């Protein structure tokens, strides 16, 4: 296996040229080679004269924090110098990982946001502003076209979005909506132990494998989560409202129980998230959402702009 310096040199040239965040030696170890999900058997490197020219990494295991762990093998990245980013060289890397996944009893190879090994990338038009998880394969990239030729299907179309949150102001319309909902017993506020019940049942109704893992973990850490409650019972969530060292606002997502949709709660909840970020000193917020998701228009109205578009992609291993 090539030493860490060679991988670091490759990462901070070839990988950053494709939008990934530059990493220090320690950051590279944390993100990749010392990550809890790292498996050297799923680490593919292509070298020319002792220098890395291609790097692909997979994730597979029975860890309970891996969504669909028994079915999917996740491809964290597949990066090649431009000279070698072609069907032959990329194909050899994919063949290697697909064979490992198949031998491990997995049904599919997948590029998606369900991959627990998350790699930060920089938004091309936002002066280095970063997002903490690449949601798929950049549409229109060489890799995207190669994957399509190799039988990978597009499962969803994701839009990355960005907003400078420092000057966010809560609209009067949202303030009135909050008061109207309070009159019906529906409140939106930060979680405390005695303020919200029924969270486990709420998560079961959402049926999102990532949130079922992440939200309980966040609560255990006493992170600032915001919940919608109907007379004390959980009916929606967002947050936590955390400022990362980069100035970015970190959160898990936004969701409202299906029984409470159509009341404008989701829109208000997202505004409360933005207000929480501003109050926490956050400078900017990034997120991604499905191109067909109705929430996309809500985010645009608040002030978010679409930056880049990605595809989650999957190939059956039969």
Tab-separated table of C-alpha atoms in Angstrom:
chain	number	residue	atom	x	y	z
A	1	UNK	CA	0.000	0.000	0.000
A	2	UNK	CA	1.345	3.423	-0.981
A	3	UNK	CA	2.378	5.640	1.908
A	4	UNK	CA	0.234	8.451	3.236
A	5	UNK	CA	2.384	11.178	1.657
A	6	UNK	CA	1.760	9.854	-1.847
A	7	UNK	CA	-1.977	9.696	-1.221
A	8	UNK	CA	-1.943	13.186	0.267
A	9	UNK	CA	-0.117	14.590	-2.770
A	10	UNK	CA	-2.638	12.940	-5.076
A	11	UNK	CA	-5.583	14.152	-3.024
A	12	UNK	CA	-4.449	17.768	-2.972
A	13	UNK	CA	-3.950	17.830	-6.744
A	14	UNK	CA	-6.256	15.433	-8.615
A	15	UNK	CA	-9.046	15.312	-6.020
A	16	UNK	CA	-9.191	19.029	-5.334
A	17	UNK	CA	-9.270	19.651	-9.105
A	18	UNK	CA	-12.577	17.764	-9.054
A	19	UNK	CA	-13.995	19.856	-6.236
A	20	UNK	CA	-13.043	17.915	-3.128
A	21	UNK	CA	-11.836	19.877	-0.113
A	22	UNK	CA	-8.033	20.140	0.333
A	23	UNK	CA	-6.886	18.117	3.340
A	24	UNK	CA	-3.969	18.203	5.746
A	25	UNK	CA	-2.216	14.949	6.613
A	26	UNK	CA	-4.250	14.542	9.799
A	27	UNK	CA	-7.497	15.463	8.063
A	28	UNK	CA	-6.797	12.872	5.367
A	29	UNK	CA	-6.246	10.197	7.990
A	30	UNK	CA	-9.463	11.135	9.779
A	31	UNK	CA	-11.500	11.257	6.582
A	32	UNK	CA	-10.038	8.190	4.892
A	33	UNK	CA	-7.349	5.827	6.168
A	34	UNK	CA	-8.261	6.023	9.872
A	35	UNK	CA	-11.992	6.439	9.342
A	36	UNK	CA	-14.060	3.850	11.220
A	37	UNK	CA	-15.492	2.636	7.889
A	38	UNK	CA	-12.141	2.289	6.119
A	39	UNK	CA	-11.272	-1.175	4.840
A	40	UNK	CA	-7.870	-1.597	3.128
A	41	UNK	CA	-9.380	-4.415	1.062
A	42	UNK	CA	-11.690	-1.832	-0.550
A	43	UNK	CA	-8.881	0.654	-1.256
A	44	UNK	CA	-7.943	0.655	-4.962
A	45	UNK	CA	-4.964	2.666	-6.199
A	46	UNK	CA	-3.599	2.978	-9.719
A	47	UNK	CA	0.068	3.981	-9.916
A	48	UNK	CA	2.470	5.063	-12.636
A	49	UNK	CA	6.174	5.008	-11.754
A	50	UNK	CA	5.329	4.851	-8.071
A	51	UNK	CA	2.928	7.835	-8.146
A	52	UNK	CA	-0.795	7.515	-7.547
A	53	UNK	CA	-2.790	8.449	-10.632
A	54	UNK	CA	-6.112	6.928	-9.586
A	55	UNK	CA	-7.860	6.227	-6.284
A	56	UNK	CA	-11.169	4.504	-5.572
A	57	UNK	CA	-12.555	3.585	-2.175
A	58	UNK	CA	-15.504	1.468	-1.114
A	59	UNK	CA	-17.505	0.902	2.063
A	60	UNK	CA	-19.055	-2.409	3.048
A	61	UNK	CA	-19.863	-3.901	6.427
A	62	UNK	CA	-22.511	-4.914	8.927
A	63	UNK	CA	-22.143	-1.828	11.117
A	64	UNK	CA	-25.600	-0.732	12.275
A	65	UNK	CA	-24.799	2.845	11.254
A	66	UNK	CA	-24.582	1.845	7.564
A	67	UNK	CA	-28.001	2.133	5.868
A	68	UNK	CA	-28.971	-0.939	3.800
A	69	UNK	CA	-25.729	-2.550	4.973
A	70	UNK	CA	-26.758	-6.032	3.874
A	71	UNK	CA	-27.652	-4.936	0.335
A	72	UNK	CA	-25.383	-2.083	-0.769
A	73	UNK	CA	-21.692	-1.628	-1.290
A	74	UNK	CA	-20.971	2.110	-1.378
A	75	UNK	CA	-18.342	3.765	-3.549
A	76	UNK	CA	-16.975	6.722	-1.611
A	77	UNK	CA	-14.901	8.141	-4.458
A	78	UNK	CA	-13.421	7.194	-7.816
A	79	UNK	CA	-10.841	9.807	-8.791
A	80	UNK	CA	-8.258	9.767	-11.587
A	81	UNK	CA	-5.851	12.261	-13.079
A	82	UNK	CA	-7.391	13.646	-16.262
A	83	UNK	CA	-4.932	11.671	-18.403
A	84	UNK	CA	-6.217	8.382	-17.000
A	85	UNK	CA	-9.880	9.213	-16.395
A	86	UNK	CA	-11.245	6.976	-19.135
A	87	UNK	CA	-13.334	3.824	-19.537
A	88	UNK	CA	-10.315	1.532	-19.241
A	89	UNK	CA	-8.730	2.847	-16.057
A	90	UNK	CA	-11.917	3.874	-14.246
A	91	UNK	CA	-13.464	0.594	-15.380
A	92	UNK	CA	-10.680	-1.419	-13.758
A	93	UNK	CA	-11.249	0.377	-10.455
A	94	UNK	CA	-14.994	-0.207	-10.631
A	95	UNK	CA	-14.488	-3.852	-11.579
A	96	UNK	CA	-12.317	-4.298	-8.489
A	97	UNK	CA	-14.850	-2.765	-6.070
A	98	UNK	CA	-17.854	-4.407	-7.696
A	99	UNK	CA	-16.160	-7.803	-7.409
A	100	UNK	CA	-15.434	-7.184	-3.713
A	101	UNK	CA	-19.042	-6.164	-3.099
A	102	UNK	CA	-20.338	-9.208	-4.964
A	103	UNK	CA	-18.020	-11.535	-3.047
A	104	UNK	CA	-19.309	-9.904	0.150
A	105	UNK	CA	-22.887	-10.809	-0.753
A	106	UNK	CA	-24.031	-7.330	-1.704
A	107	UNK	CA	-26.742	-6.801	-4.305
A	108	UNK	CA	-25.630	-3.444	-5.689
A	109	UNK	CA	-22.846	-0.903	-6.007
A	110	UNK	CA	-23.958	2.621	-5.198
A	111	UNK	CA	-22.871	6.262	-5.241
A	112	UNK	CA	-25.188	8.051	-2.812
A	113	UNK	CA	-25.585	10.184	0.305
A	114	UNK	CA	-26.300	7.012	2.307
A	115	UNK	CA	-22.564	6.276	2.247
A	116	UNK	CA	-21.404	6.793	5.854
A	117	UNK	CA	-17.863	7.797	4.784
A	118	UNK	CA	-18.464	11.452	3.954
A	119	UNK	CA	-16.040	13.602	2.000
A	120	UNK	CA	-16.335	17.382	2.018
A	121	UNK	CA	-16.284	19.266	-1.273
A	122	UNK	CA	-16.120	22.938	-2.190
A	123	UNK	CA	-18.857	24.687	-4.112
A	124	UNK	CA	-17.349	25.952	-7.348
A	125	UNK	CA	-18.984	29.396	-7.277
A	126	UNK	CA	-18.718	30.117	-3.543
A	127	UNK	CA	-15.046	30.878	-2.818
A	128	UNK	CA	-14.227	27.668	-1.020
A	129	UNK	CA	-17.479	27.338	0.924
A	130	UNK	CA	-17.851	23.639	1.603
A	131	UNK	CA	-20.497	20.990	2.084
A	132	UNK	CA	-19.787	18.035	4.341
A	133	UNK	CA	-21.016	15.226	2.104
A	134	UNK	CA	-20.930	14.804	-1.667
A	135	UNK	CA	-24.495	13.689	-2.482
A	136	UNK	CA	-23.634	11.622	-5.554
A	137	UNK	CA	-21.829	11.980	-8.886
A	138	UNK	CA	-21.505	15.414	-10.474
A	139	UNK	CA	-23.818	15.491	-13.477
A	140	UNK	CA	-21.925	16.064	-16.705
A	141	UNK	CA	-18.573	14.957	-15.288
A	142	UNK	CA	-16.396	12.349	-16.989
A	143	UNK	CA	-17.143	9.897	-14.186
A	144	UNK	CA	-20.885	10.410	-14.659
A	145	UNK	CA	-20.668	9.528	-18.355
A	146	UNK	CA	-18.433	6.508	-17.708
A	147	UNK	CA	-20.824	5.164	-15.076
A	148	UNK	CA	-23.778	5.450	-17.437
A	149	UNK	CA	-21.881	3.477	-20.062
A	150	UNK	CA	-21.141	0.799	-17.463
A	151	UNK	CA	-24.798	0.250	-16.592
A	152	UNK	CA	-25.184	2.497	-13.564
A	153	UNK	CA	-28.740	3.816	-13.291
A	154	UNK	CA	-29.691	7.260	-12.049
A	155	UNK	CA	-31.817	6.882	-8.917
A	156	UNK	CA	-32.288	10.542	-8.010
A	157	UNK	CA	-31.264	14.021	-9.132
A	158	UNK	CA	-29.901	16.144	-6.263
A	159	UNK	CA	-29.384	19.913	-6.170
A	160	UNK	CA	-26.732	21.451	-3.925
A	161	UNK	CA	-27.747	24.852	-2.520
A	162	UNK	CA	-26.076	27.749	-0.694
A	163	UNK	CA	-27.062	30.853	1.282
A	164	UNK	CA	-25.254	33.573	3.235
A	165	UNK	CA	-27.219	33.308	6.483
A	166	UNK	CA	-25.736	36.291	8.352
A	167	UNK	CA	-28.458	38.713	7.343
A	168	UNK	CA	-31.457	36.414	7.587
A	169	UNK	CA	-34.591	38.036	9.004
A	170	UNK	CA	-37.761	36.207	9.998
A	171	UNK	CA	-40.612	37.434	7.741
A	172	UNK	CA	-43.703	38.843	9.420
A	173	UNK	CA	-45.764	36.219	7.640
A	174	UNK	CA	-43.819	33.475	9.426
A	175	UNK	CA	-44.186	35.203	12.803
A	176	UNK	CA	-47.953	35.275	12.349
A	177	UNK	CA	-48.023	31.649	11.241
A	178	UNK	CA	-46.157	30.649	14.377
A	179	UNK	CA	-48.723	32.416	16.559
A	180	UNK	CA	-51.620	30.815	14.661
A	181	UNK	CA	-50.112	27.358	15.158
A	182	UNK	CA	-49.517	28.008	18.855
A	183	UNK	CA	-53.218	28.708	19.215
A	184	UNK	CA	-53.807	25.163	17.935
A	185	UNK	CA	-51.330	23.640	20.381
A	186	UNK	CA	-48.553	23.255	17.816
A	187	UNK	CA	-45.191	24.720	18.801
A	188	UNK	CA	-41.705	24.826	17.279
A	189	UNK	CA	-38.795	25.116	19.681
A	190	UNK	CA	-35.511	23.623	20.811
A	191	UNK	CA	-35.737	20.183	22.386
A	192	UNK	CA	-35.694	19.672	26.124
A	193	UNK	CA	-36.372	16.377	27.910
A	194	UNK	CA	-39.736	17.519	29.209
A	195	UNK	CA	-40.893	19.342	26.062
A	196	UNK	CA	-41.276	16.550	23.486
A	197	UNK	CA	-42.381	12.917	23.669
A	198	UNK	CA	-43.008	10.219	21.082
A	199	UNK	CA	-39.765	10.757	19.166
A	200	UNK	CA	-39.189	7.045	18.531
A	201	UNK	CA	-42.664	6.654	17.028
A	202	UNK	CA	-42.172	9.818	14.985
A	203	UNK	CA	-38.951	8.427	13.505
A	204	UNK	CA	-40.687	5.162	12.637
A	205	UNK	CA	-43.311	7.118	10.695
A	206	UNK	CA	-40.620	9.073	8.819
A	207	UNK	CA	-39.062	5.752	7.746
A	208	UNK	CA	-35.673	7.314	6.998
A	209	UNK	CA	-32.820	4.940	7.906
A	210	UNK	CA	-30.255	7.732	8.294
A	211	UNK	CA	-32.373	9.883	10.591
A	212	UNK	CA	-33.310	6.848	12.687
A	213	UNK	CA	-29.588	6.576	13.476
A	214	UNK	CA	-28.562	10.244	13.499
A	215	UNK	CA	-31.326	11.893	15.531
A	216	UNK	CA	-31.002	9.643	18.614
A	217	UNK	CA	-27.206	10.121	18.452
A	218	UNK	CA	-27.675	13.900	18.268
A	219	UNK	CA	-30.025	13.850	21.254
A	220	UNK	CA	-27.512	11.829	23.281
A	221	UNK	CA	-24.903	14.513	22.559
A	222	UNK	CA	-27.315	17.258	23.702
A	223	UNK	CA	-27.006	18.977	20.327
A	224	UNK	CA	-29.483	21.823	19.649
A	225	UNK	CA	-32.311	20.080	17.773
A	226	UNK	CA	-35.566	21.851	16.973
A	227	UNK	CA	-38.838	19.920	17.186
A	228	UNK	CA	-42.399	20.535	16.126
A	229	UNK	CA	-44.701	19.315	18.871
A	230	UNK	CA	-48.456	18.946	18.970
A	231	UNK	CA	-49.358	19.304	22.624
A	232	UNK	CA	-46.003	17.715	23.481
A	233	UNK	CA	-45.893	14.935	20.860
A	234	UNK	CA	-43.218	15.046	18.146
A	235	UNK	CA	-44.549	16.037	14.721
A	236	UNK	CA	-41.455	17.432	12.962
A	237	UNK	CA	-37.788	18.207	13.421
A	238	UNK	CA	-34.829	20.142	12.108
A	239	UNK	CA	-31.296	20.942	13.205
A	240	UNK	CA	-29.103	20.683	15.076
A	241	UNK	CA	-28.049	24.301	14.617
A	242	UNK	CA	-24.269	23.879	14.841
A	243	UNK	CA	-21.549	26.213	13.563
A	244	UNK	CA	-18.642	24.300	12.045
A	245	UNK	CA	-15.069	25.685	12.170
A	246	UNK	CA	-15.445	26.752	8.515
A	247	UNK	CA	-18.381	29.005	9.449
A	248	UNK	CA	-20.851	26.640	7.801
A	249	UNK	CA	-24.082	25.650	9.507
A	250	UNK	CA	-24.442	21.915	10.077
A	251	UNK	CA	-27.815	20.173	10.309
A	252	UNK	CA	-29.271	16.729	9.650
A	253	UNK	CA	-32.358	17.704	7.702
A	254	UNK	CA	-35.927	18.995	7.888
A	255	UNK	CA	-39.032	16.821	8.152
A	256	UNK	CA	-42.683	17.073	9.140
A	257	UNK	CA	-44.970	14.164	9.974
A	258	UNK	CA	-47.218	13.429	7.004
A	259	UNK	CA	-50.329	14.002	9.129
A	260	UNK	CA	-49.302	17.640	9.635
A	261	UNK	CA	-48.444	18.554	6.075
A	262	UNK	CA	-50.388	21.214	4.208
A	263	UNK	CA	-50.431	23.553	7.217
A	264	UNK	CA	-47.290	25.526	6.321
A	265	UNK	CA	-45.350	23.917	9.170
A	266	UNK	CA	-42.449	22.807	6.989
A	267	UNK	CA	-41.860	26.299	5.651
A	268	UNK	CA	-41.965	27.805	9.131
A	269	UNK	CA	-39.694	25.071	10.465
A	270	UNK	CA	-37.083	25.859	7.840
A	271	UNK	CA	-37.258	29.553	8.671
A	272	UNK	CA	-36.747	28.678	12.356
A	273	UNK	CA	-33.664	26.675	11.343
A	274	UNK	CA	-32.236	29.685	9.497
A	275	UNK	CA	-32.981	31.932	12.464
A	276	UNK	CA	-31.229	29.467	14.768
A	277	UNK	CA	-28.172	29.423	12.539
A	278	UNK	CA	-27.997	33.207	12.417
A	279	UNK	CA	-28.274	33.392	16.219
A	280	UNK	CA	-25.475	30.810	16.511
A	281	UNK	CA	-23.130	33.020	14.467
A	282	UNK	CA	-23.202	30.807	11.367
A	283	UNK	CA	-21.916	32.509	8.210
A	284	UNK	CA	-23.369	30.325	5.492
A	285	UNK	CA	-25.520	27.239	5.022
A	286	UNK	CA	-25.283	24.546	2.359
A	287	UNK	CA	-27.682	21.701	1.711
A	288	UNK	CA	-28.841	19.355	-0.989
A	289	UNK	CA	-32.334	18.267	-1.931
A	290	UNK	CA	-34.033	16.344	-4.695
A	291	UNK	CA	-34.724	18.282	-7.881
A	292	UNK	CA	-38.345	17.130	-7.724
A	293	UNK	CA	-38.714	17.828	-4.010
A	294	UNK	CA	-41.305	20.517	-3.276
A	295	UNK	CA	-38.958	21.844	-0.598
A	296	UNK	CA	-36.651	23.114	-3.360
A	297	UNK	CA	-38.984	26.051	-3.992
A	298	UNK	CA	-39.237	26.785	-0.262
A	299	UNK	CA	-35.453	26.997	-0.039
A	300	UNK	CA	-35.280	29.281	-3.064
A	301	UNK	CA	-37.863	31.657	-1.570
A	302	UNK	CA	-35.818	31.918	1.634
A	303	UNK	CA	-32.781	32.929	-0.432
A	304	UNK	CA	-30.914	29.725	-1.300
A	305	UNK	CA	-29.443	29.329	-4.779
A	306	UNK	CA	-28.802	26.100	-6.683
A	307	UNK	CA	-25.048	25.647	-7.157
A	308	UNK	CA	-24.366	22.226	-8.709
A	309	UNK	CA	-26.380	19.140	-9.580
A	310	UNK	CA	-25.568	15.525	-8.730
A	311	UNK	CA	-26.998	12.084	-9.434
A	312	UNK	CA	-27.217	9.178	-7.043
A	313	UNK	CA	-26.310	6.129	-9.142
A	314	UNK	CA	-26.681	2.398	-8.664
A	315	UNK	CA	-25.718	-0.815	-10.461
A	316	UNK	CA	-27.162	-4.250	-9.767
A	317	UNK	CA	-24.479	-6.880	-9.107
A	318	UNK	CA	-26.002	-10.009	-10.623
